Amino acid sequence: MRTSVEGAQRITYCLKRKPIITSLMNADELSSVLATESNIVFILKTDIFIIESIVEQIREAGKLSFVHFDLIEGIGKDKTGVAYLAEKVGIDGIVTTKNTAIIEAKKLGLLTVQRLFVFDSVSLDNGIKMIKASNPDAIEVLPGMVCQRIMDRIRAEVDVPVIAGGLMIDLEDFDTALKSGVIGISTSSKELWRWQDEHMG
């Protein structure tokens, strides 16, 4: 099994100069995603029929592909589903809320991002327990604007890079998130994609 340190370093390296992850909401936006300078693509919605083609095009564009495991249609949410994505489709990593999927993905050498929805202190406590159990390469906190409130707590509990996701709409959201100590943000905002292409070299 690949160690989390290696995975965390790889994700952090990819986001060092290009901290905006392009989130692909539907296949119609693929050409726009491929044209960006981003190093990482989160594939949020897709299905078993088109996933291989999408991942292949992302790879050819020199980007890493992460599939949102919980949302992909037509693939079982179990070990076999993870193995199919790793071995047949050839994804680089997964994004998921599920501990079991993170653990299985790590066995298969995939990069892993655990999604953490933070609504209140209870959800934060439960999320931290899950992260300690699964040991992902990175955490994606949603909604991203809560990062500024909870980063000290996360850092005190776990040594895992944090990505801000959800409602990351404009430059102010991006700046606030980065100032809180996250390594990057994930967004479907074309405005932020363009800004990164123009300003982050």
Coordinates of C-alpha atoms in Angstrom, one line a residue:
M1 CA 0.0 0.0 0.0
R2 CA 1.3 3.5 -0.9
T3 CA 1.9 5.6 2.2
S4 CA -0.2 8.6 2.8
V5 CA 2.9 10.8 3.0
E6 CA 3.7 10.1 -0.7
G7 CA 0.1 10.8 -1.8
A8 CA -0.2 13.9 0.3
Q9 CA 3.1 15.2 -1.1
R10 CA 2.0 14.5 -4.7
I11 CA -1.3 16.3 -4.3
T12 CA 0.4 19.2 -2.5
Y13 CA 3.0 19.5 -5.3
C14 CA 0.3 19.5 -8.0
L15 CA -1.5 22.4 -6.2
K16 CA 1.5 24.5 -5.3
R17 CA 1.5 26.6 -8.4
K18 CA -2.0 25.8 -9.6
P19 CA -4.2 25.6 -6.5
I20 CA -7.5 25.6 -8.3
I21 CA -8.9 22.2 -9.0
T22 CA -11.3 22.2 -11.9
S23 CA -14.6 20.3 -11.0
L24 CA -16.3 18.7 -14.0
M25 CA -20.0 18.8 -13.4
N26 CA -21.0 17.2 -16.8
A27 CA -19.4 15.9 -19.9
D28 CA -20.4 18.9 -22.0
E29 CA -17.9 21.0 -20.0
L30 CA -15.0 18.6 -20.6
S31 CA -13.4 20.7 -23.5
S32 CA -13.4 23.8 -21.2
V33 CA -11.7 21.8 -18.4
L34 CA -9.1 20.4 -20.8
A35 CA -8.2 23.8 -22.0
T36 CA -7.4 25.1 -18.5
E37 CA -4.0 25.1 -16.9
S38 CA -5.2 23.1 -13.8
N39 CA -3.2 20.1 -12.8
I40 CA -6.1 18.2 -11.2
V41 CA -9.7 17.5 -12.3
F42 CA -12.4 16.3 -10.0
I43 CA -15.0 14.4 -12.1
L44 CA -18.2 15.0 -10.1
K45 CA -20.9 13.5 -12.2
T46 CA -20.5 10.8 -14.8
D47 CA -21.5 7.2 -15.6
I48 CA -20.0 3.9 -16.5
F49 CA -20.5 4.5 -20.3
I50 CA -18.4 7.6 -20.7
I51 CA -16.0 7.6 -17.7
E52 CA -13.2 5.8 -19.7
S53 CA -13.2 8.4 -22.5
I54 CA -13.3 11.3 -20.0
V55 CA -10.3 9.9 -18.0
E56 CA -8.3 9.2 -21.1
Q57 CA -8.8 12.7 -22.4
I58 CA -7.8 14.2 -19.0
R59 CA -4.7 12.0 -19.0
E60 CA -3.7 13.1 -22.5
A61 CA -4.1 16.7 -21.4
G62 CA -1.5 16.0 -18.7
K63 CA -3.8 16.3 -15.7
L64 CA -4.7 14.0 -12.8
S65 CA -8.2 12.6 -12.8
F66 CA -10.1 12.1 -9.5
V67 CA -13.6 10.5 -9.7
H68 CA -16.2 11.3 -7.1
F69 CA -16.9 7.7 -6.2
D70 CA -20.2 8.4 -4.4
L71 CA -21.8 10.1 -7.5
I72 CA -20.7 7.9 -10.4
E73 CA -23.6 6.1 -12.0
G74 CA -23.6 2.4 -12.9
I75 CA -20.7 1.3 -10.7
G76 CA -21.2 -0.5 -7.4
K77 CA -20.1 1.5 -4.3
D78 CA -17.9 -1.4 -3.1
K79 CA -14.4 -2.8 -3.4
T80 CA -15.1 -4.1 -6.9
G81 CA -16.3 -0.6 -8.0
V82 CA -13.0 0.9 -6.7
A83 CA -11.0 -1.9 -8.4
Y84 CA -12.8 -1.3 -11.7
L85 CA -12.0 2.4 -11.6
A86 CA -8.4 1.8 -10.7
E87 CA -7.6 -1.1 -13.1
K88 CA -10.0 -0.8 -16.0
V89 CA -10.6 3.0 -16.2
G90 CA -7.2 4.1 -15.0
I91 CA -8.1 7.0 -12.7
D92 CA -5.4 8.6 -10.6
G93 CA -7.5 9.1 -7.5
I94 CA -10.9 9.1 -5.9
V95 CA -13.0 11.6 -3.9
T96 CA -15.4 10.0 -1.5
T97 CA -17.1 10.4 1.9
K98 CA -16.7 6.6 2.5
N99 CA -13.9 5.2 4.7
T100 CA -14.1 1.8 3.1
A101 CA -13.6 3.3 -0.3
I102 CA -10.6 5.3 0.8
I103 CA -8.9 2.2 2.4
E104 CA -9.5 0.1 -0.6
A105 CA -8.3 2.8 -3.0
K106 CA -5.1 3.1 -1.1
K107 CA -4.5 -0.6 -1.4
L108 CA -4.8 -0.2 -5.1
G109 CA -2.3 2.7 -5.3
L110 CA -4.8 5.5 -5.9
L111 CA -4.6 9.0 -4.5
T112 CA -7.4 9.6 -2.0
V113 CA -9.4 12.6 -1.0
Q114 CA -12.0 12.3 1.7
R115 CA -14.9 14.6 1.6
L116 CA -15.9 16.1 4.9
F117 CA -19.2 18.0 5.2
V118 CA -19.1 20.3 8.2
F119 CA -22.4 21.6 9.4
D120 CA -21.7 21.8 13.1
S121 CA -19.3 20.7 15.8
V122 CA -20.8 17.2 15.8
S123 CA -20.2 16.7 12.1
L124 CA -16.6 18.0 12.5
D125 CA -15.9 15.6 15.4
N126 CA -17.3 12.7 13.4
G127 CA -15.3 13.7 10.4
I128 CA -12.1 13.9 12.3
K129 CA -12.7 10.4 13.7
M130 CA -13.3 9.1 10.1
I131 CA -10.1 10.8 8.8
K132 CA -8.0 9.2 11.6
A133 CA -9.5 5.8 10.7
S134 CA -9.0 6.0 6.9
N135 CA -5.9 8.2 6.7
P136 CA -6.6 9.8 3.3
D137 CA -4.0 11.7 1.3
A138 CA -6.1 14.9 1.6
I139 CA -9.4 16.2 2.9
E140 CA -11.9 18.2 1.0
V141 CA -14.0 20.4 3.4
L142 CA -17.4 21.5 2.3
P143 CA -18.7 24.2 2.3
G144 CA -15.3 25.7 1.7
M145 CA -15.9 28.9 3.6
V146 CA -15.9 27.1 7.0
C147 CA -12.2 26.3 6.6
Q148 CA -11.2 29.6 8.2
R149 CA -13.2 28.6 11.3
I150 CA -12.0 25.0 11.7
M151 CA -8.4 24.8 10.3
D152 CA -6.8 25.2 13.8
R153 CA -8.9 22.3 15.0
I154 CA -8.2 20.1 12.0
R155 CA -4.4 20.8 12.3
A156 CA -4.5 20.0 16.0
E157 CA -6.0 16.6 15.3
V158 CA -4.7 15.3 12.0
D159 CA -1.7 16.0 9.7
V160 CA -3.6 15.9 6.4
P161 CA -3.6 18.6 3.6
V162 CA -7.0 20.4 3.3
I163 CA -8.8 21.4 0.1
A164 CA -11.8 23.8 0.3
G165 CA -14.8 22.8 -1.9
G166 CA -18.4 23.8 -2.3
L167 CA -19.6 27.4 -2.9
M168 CA -16.1 28.5 -4.0
I169 CA -17.5 31.0 -6.5
D170 CA -15.2 34.1 -6.8
L171 CA -11.8 35.4 -6.1
E172 CA -12.8 36.5 -2.6
D173 CA -13.7 32.9 -1.7
F174 CA -10.4 31.7 -3.1
D175 CA -8.3 34.3 -1.2
T176 CA -10.2 33.6 2.1
A177 CA -9.7 29.9 1.7
L178 CA -6.0 30.1 0.9
K179 CA -5.4 32.4 3.8
S180 CA -7.0 29.9 6.1
G181 CA -4.2 27.4 5.2
V182 CA -5.8 25.1 2.6
I183 CA -3.5 23.8 -0.2
G184 CA -6.2 24.5 -2.9
I185 CA -9.8 24.8 -3.8
S186 CA -12.1 22.7 -6.0
T187 CA -14.6 24.7 -8.1
S188 CA -16.8 24.6 -11.2
S189 CA -16.5 28.4 -11.5
K190 CA -15.2 29.2 -15.0
E191 CA -14.3 32.7 -13.7
L192 CA -11.8 31.1 -11.3
W193 CA -10.5 28.7 -13.9
R194 CA -9.7 31.7 -16.2
W195 CA -8.2 33.7 -13.4
Q196 CA -5.8 30.8 -12.6
D197 CA -4.8 30.5 -16.3
E198 CA -4.0 34.2 -16.4
H199 CA -2.3 34.7 -13.1
M200 CA -0.8 31.5 -11.7
G201 CA 2.3 30.5 -13.6

